[in-house]
Coordinates of C-alpha atoms in Angstrom, one line a residue:
M1 CA 0.1 0.1 0.0
T2 CA 1.3 3.5 -0.9
A3 CA 2.0 6.2 1.6
S4 CA 1.4 9.1 -0.5
V5 CA -0.9 9.0 -3.6
S6 CA -0.9 12.0 -6.1
V7 CA -4.3 13.8 -7.1
G8 CA -3.7 12.9 -10.5
E9 CA -3.5 9.0 -9.7
K10 CA -6.7 9.5 -7.5
K11 CA -8.5 11.1 -10.4
Q12 CA -7.5 8.5 -13.0
F13 CA -8.6 5.7 -10.5
V14 CA -11.9 7.4 -10.0
R15 CA -12.7 7.8 -13.6
W16 CA -11.7 4.3 -14.4
F17 CA -13.9 3.2 -11.3
L18 CA -16.9 5.3 -12.5
G19 CA -16.4 3.8 -16.3
S20 CA -16.1 0.4 -15.1
Y21 CA -18.7 -0.1 -12.4
K22 CA -22.5 0.9 -11.7
M23 CA -23.3 2.1 -8.2
K24 CA -26.2 0.7 -6.0
R25 CA -27.1 4.4 -5.5
R26 CA -26.8 7.3 -7.8
E27 CA -25.9 9.7 -5.2
C28 CA -22.4 8.0 -5.0
I29 CA -21.8 8.7 -8.6
W30 CA -22.5 12.3 -7.9
I31 CA -20.1 12.2 -4.8
L32 CA -17.3 10.5 -6.8
N33 CA -18.0 13.2 -9.7
Y34 CA -17.6 16.0 -7.0
L35 CA -14.4 14.7 -5.9
L36 CA -13.0 14.6 -9.2
S37 CA -13.9 18.2 -9.5
N38 CA -12.4 19.2 -6.5
D39 CA -8.6 19.0 -6.1
E40 CA -8.2 20.1 -2.5
L41 CA -11.0 17.7 -1.3
L42 CA -9.5 14.8 -3.5
E43 CA -5.9 15.6 -1.8
K44 CA -7.7 14.9 1.4
T45 CA -9.3 11.7 0.3
H46 CA -7.7 8.5 1.1
F47 CA -9.0 5.0 -0.4
V48 CA -8.8 2.6 2.4
E49 CA -10.2 -0.8 3.6
E50 CA -12.4 -0.8 6.9
A51 CA -13.6 2.6 6.5
H52 CA -15.6 2.3 9.4
Y53 CA -12.9 2.6 12.0
C54 CA -12.0 6.1 10.5
P55 CA -13.4 9.6 12.0
R56 CA -14.7 10.6 8.8
A57 CA -15.6 8.0 6.1
M58 CA -17.7 6.7 3.4
V59 CA -18.6 3.2 2.2
M60 CA -19.9 2.9 -1.3
S61 CA -20.6 -0.2 -3.0
T62 CA -21.3 -1.3 -6.7
T63 CA -24.4 -3.3 -8.0
E64 CA -22.2 -6.6 -8.1
S65 CA -21.3 -6.1 -4.3
K66 CA -23.3 -7.6 -1.7
E67 CA -22.3 -4.8 0.8
I68 CA -24.4 -2.0 1.8
P69 CA -25.1 0.5 -0.7
F70 CA -23.9 3.6 1.0
Q71 CA -22.8 4.6 4.7
F72 CA -21.3 7.9 6.0
Y73 CA -19.5 8.1 9.3
K74 CA -18.6 11.1 11.2
G75 CA -17.2 10.9 14.6
K76 CA -20.1 9.0 16.3
L77 CA -22.8 9.7 13.7
M78 CA -23.5 6.9 11.2
T79 CA -26.0 7.6 8.2
A80 CA -27.1 6.3 4.9
D81 CA -28.2 9.6 3.9
A82 CA -25.9 10.7 1.0
E83 CA -27.2 14.3 0.9
K84 CA -25.8 14.9 4.5
S85 CA -22.6 13.7 3.4
F86 CA -22.3 15.6 0.4
H87 CA -23.3 18.7 2.5
D88 CA -20.4 17.8 5.1
L89 CA -17.8 17.5 2.0
R90 CA -18.7 20.9 0.9
L91 CA -18.3 22.5 4.4
H92 CA -15.2 20.8 5.4
P93 CA -13.2 20.1 2.2
D94 CA -9.9 20.5 4.6
E95 CA -10.7 17.4 6.8
P96 CA -9.3 14.0 5.9
L97 CA -12.0 11.7 4.1
Y98 CA -11.5 8.0 4.0
V99 CA -13.4 6.1 1.3
Q100 CA -13.9 2.4 1.0
L101 CA -15.4 1.1 -2.3
N102 CA -17.0 -2.2 -2.4
F103 CA -16.6 -3.7 -5.8
P104 CA -15.4 -7.2 -7.2
S105 CA -11.6 -6.8 -7.5
I106 CA -10.2 -10.3 -8.0
P107 CA -7.5 -9.8 -8.9
P108 CA -7.3 -6.4 -7.7
A109 CA -7.1 -3.9 -10.5
P110 CA -3.9 -2.2 -10.6
L111 CA -5.3 1.4 -10.6
Y112 CA -7.0 0.5 -7.5
L113 CA -3.9 -0.9 -5.9
A114 CA -2.0 2.2 -6.9
V115 CA -4.4 4.5 -4.7
L116 CA -5.0 2.0 -1.9
E117 CA -3.7 3.2 1.3
E118 CA -3.1 1.5 4.7
N119 CA -6.0 2.4 7.0
P120 CA -4.2 4.4 10.0
H121 CA -7.3 4.1 12.1
M122 CA -7.4 0.3 12.2
P123 CA -7.2 -1.2 15.6
R124 CA -4.0 -2.8 16.6
G125 CA -5.8 -6.2 16.8
A126 CA -7.4 -6.0 13.4
S127 CA -4.1 -5.0 11.8
V128 CA -2.6 -6.8 8.7
S129 CA 0.0 -9.4 9.3
E130 CA 3.5 -9.4 8.1
Q131 CA 2.5 -12.4 6.0
D132 CA -0.6 -10.9 4.4
R133 CA 1.4 -7.6 3.9
L134 CA 4.1 -9.6 2.0
L135 CA 1.4 -11.4 -0.1
A136 CA -0.2 -8.0 -0.8
E137 CA 3.0 -6.6 -2.1
K138 CA 3.7 -9.5 -4.0
V139 CA 0.1 -9.3 -5.8
L140 CA 0.6 -5.5 -6.2
N141 CA 3.9 -6.0 -8.0
E142 CA 2.8 -8.8 -10.4
S143 CA -0.4 -6.7 -10.9
L144 CA 1.7 -3.5 -11.9
S145 CA 4.1 -5.5 -14.0
S146 CA 1.3 -7.1 -16.0
Y147 CA -0.1 -3.8 -16.3
Q148 CA 3.1 -2.3 -17.5
E149 CA 3.5 -5.4 -20.1
E150 CA -0.1 -4.9 -21.4
T151 CA 0.6 -1.2 -21.9
I152 CA 3.7 -1.8 -23.8
L153 CA 2.1 -4.3 -26.1
N154 CA -0.7 -1.8 -27.0
K155 CA 2.1 0.6 -27.8
I156 CA 3.9 -1.9 -29.7
D157 CA 0.5 -2.3 -31.7
E158 CA 0.2 1.3 -32.4
A159 CA 3.7 1.7 -33.5
L160 CA 3.2 -1.2 -36.0
D161 CA 0.1 0.4 -37.2
A162 CA 1.9 3.5 -37.9
G163 CA 4.6 2.0 -39.6
D164 CA 7.2 3.4 -36.8
K165 CA 10.2 1.1 -36.7
E166 CA 12.1 3.3 -34.5
R167 CA 9.6 3.2 -31.9
F168 CA 8.7 -0.4 -32.4
Y169 CA 12.3 -1.4 -31.6
E170 CA 12.5 0.9 -28.7
L171 CA 9.3 -0.3 -27.1
S172 CA 10.3 -4.1 -28.1
A173 CA 13.6 -3.7 -26.0
L174 CA 11.5 -2.1 -23.1
L175 CA 9.2 -4.9 -23.3
S176 CA 12.2 -7.5 -23.0
V177 CA 13.5 -5.6 -19.9
V178 CA 10.1 -5.7 -18.1
K179 CA 9.7 -9.3 -18.9
S180 CA 13.3 -10.3 -17.5
A181 CA 12.4 -8.0 -14.4
K182 CA 9.3 -10.0 -14.0
K183 CA 11.0 -13.6 -14.6
M184 CA 13.6 -12.5 -11.9
E185 CA 10.9 -11.5 -9.4
S186 CA 9.2 -15.1 -9.8
D187 CA 12.5 -17.0 -9.5

C-alpha cells in the first residue's frame, strides 16, 4: 500500500472506477464526480479498507457487491443519507476523508492498488499480519508488472499500425526488460 498518492493518480482511478462499475445508489456517482472536480478535497481523500474505523468515512458499493449501498461516518454519527455526507464534504473540504469502495476486484485492479492506502485508524488487533502484507505486495507487484507489459504491447501495436520502426524497436527492447524483471521476481 502506498504512503502518498497523487491527486492525478486518484483522478485516474476514480474515472476508471466510474467507467467500469455501476453504483447501487446514484448519489455515489454524484459524490465521486464531486471529488473529481475538487482537487483540494481529493488531496485529503484516502482510499482504504475497513473505513468504518475512520473518523470521517464513506462506504460505497457497486451493484455487483453484497455490501451496504452507502454509509457515511463522522465521529459517532453514522447515516445512509448521501445528501448529508455531500453537505459535509462541501462544508469541510480540509478534513481528511476515508473512502471504502466495495466492488469485485479479484485480481485487484492495478489502478485500485495504486491508490489503496493503509488505514491509519485500524485497531491494533485488526491490523494486517506481516505475511499478509508481503502477499499483498507480491500481488501488487505482479499486477503492476502485468499492467506495464499490457501497456507496452498496446503501444507496440500502435507503432506497427503507424509503421514507426524506431518506436517499435524501442518498445520491444523495453518489453524485453520488463519481462526479464518479471521473470527475476518470480524466481
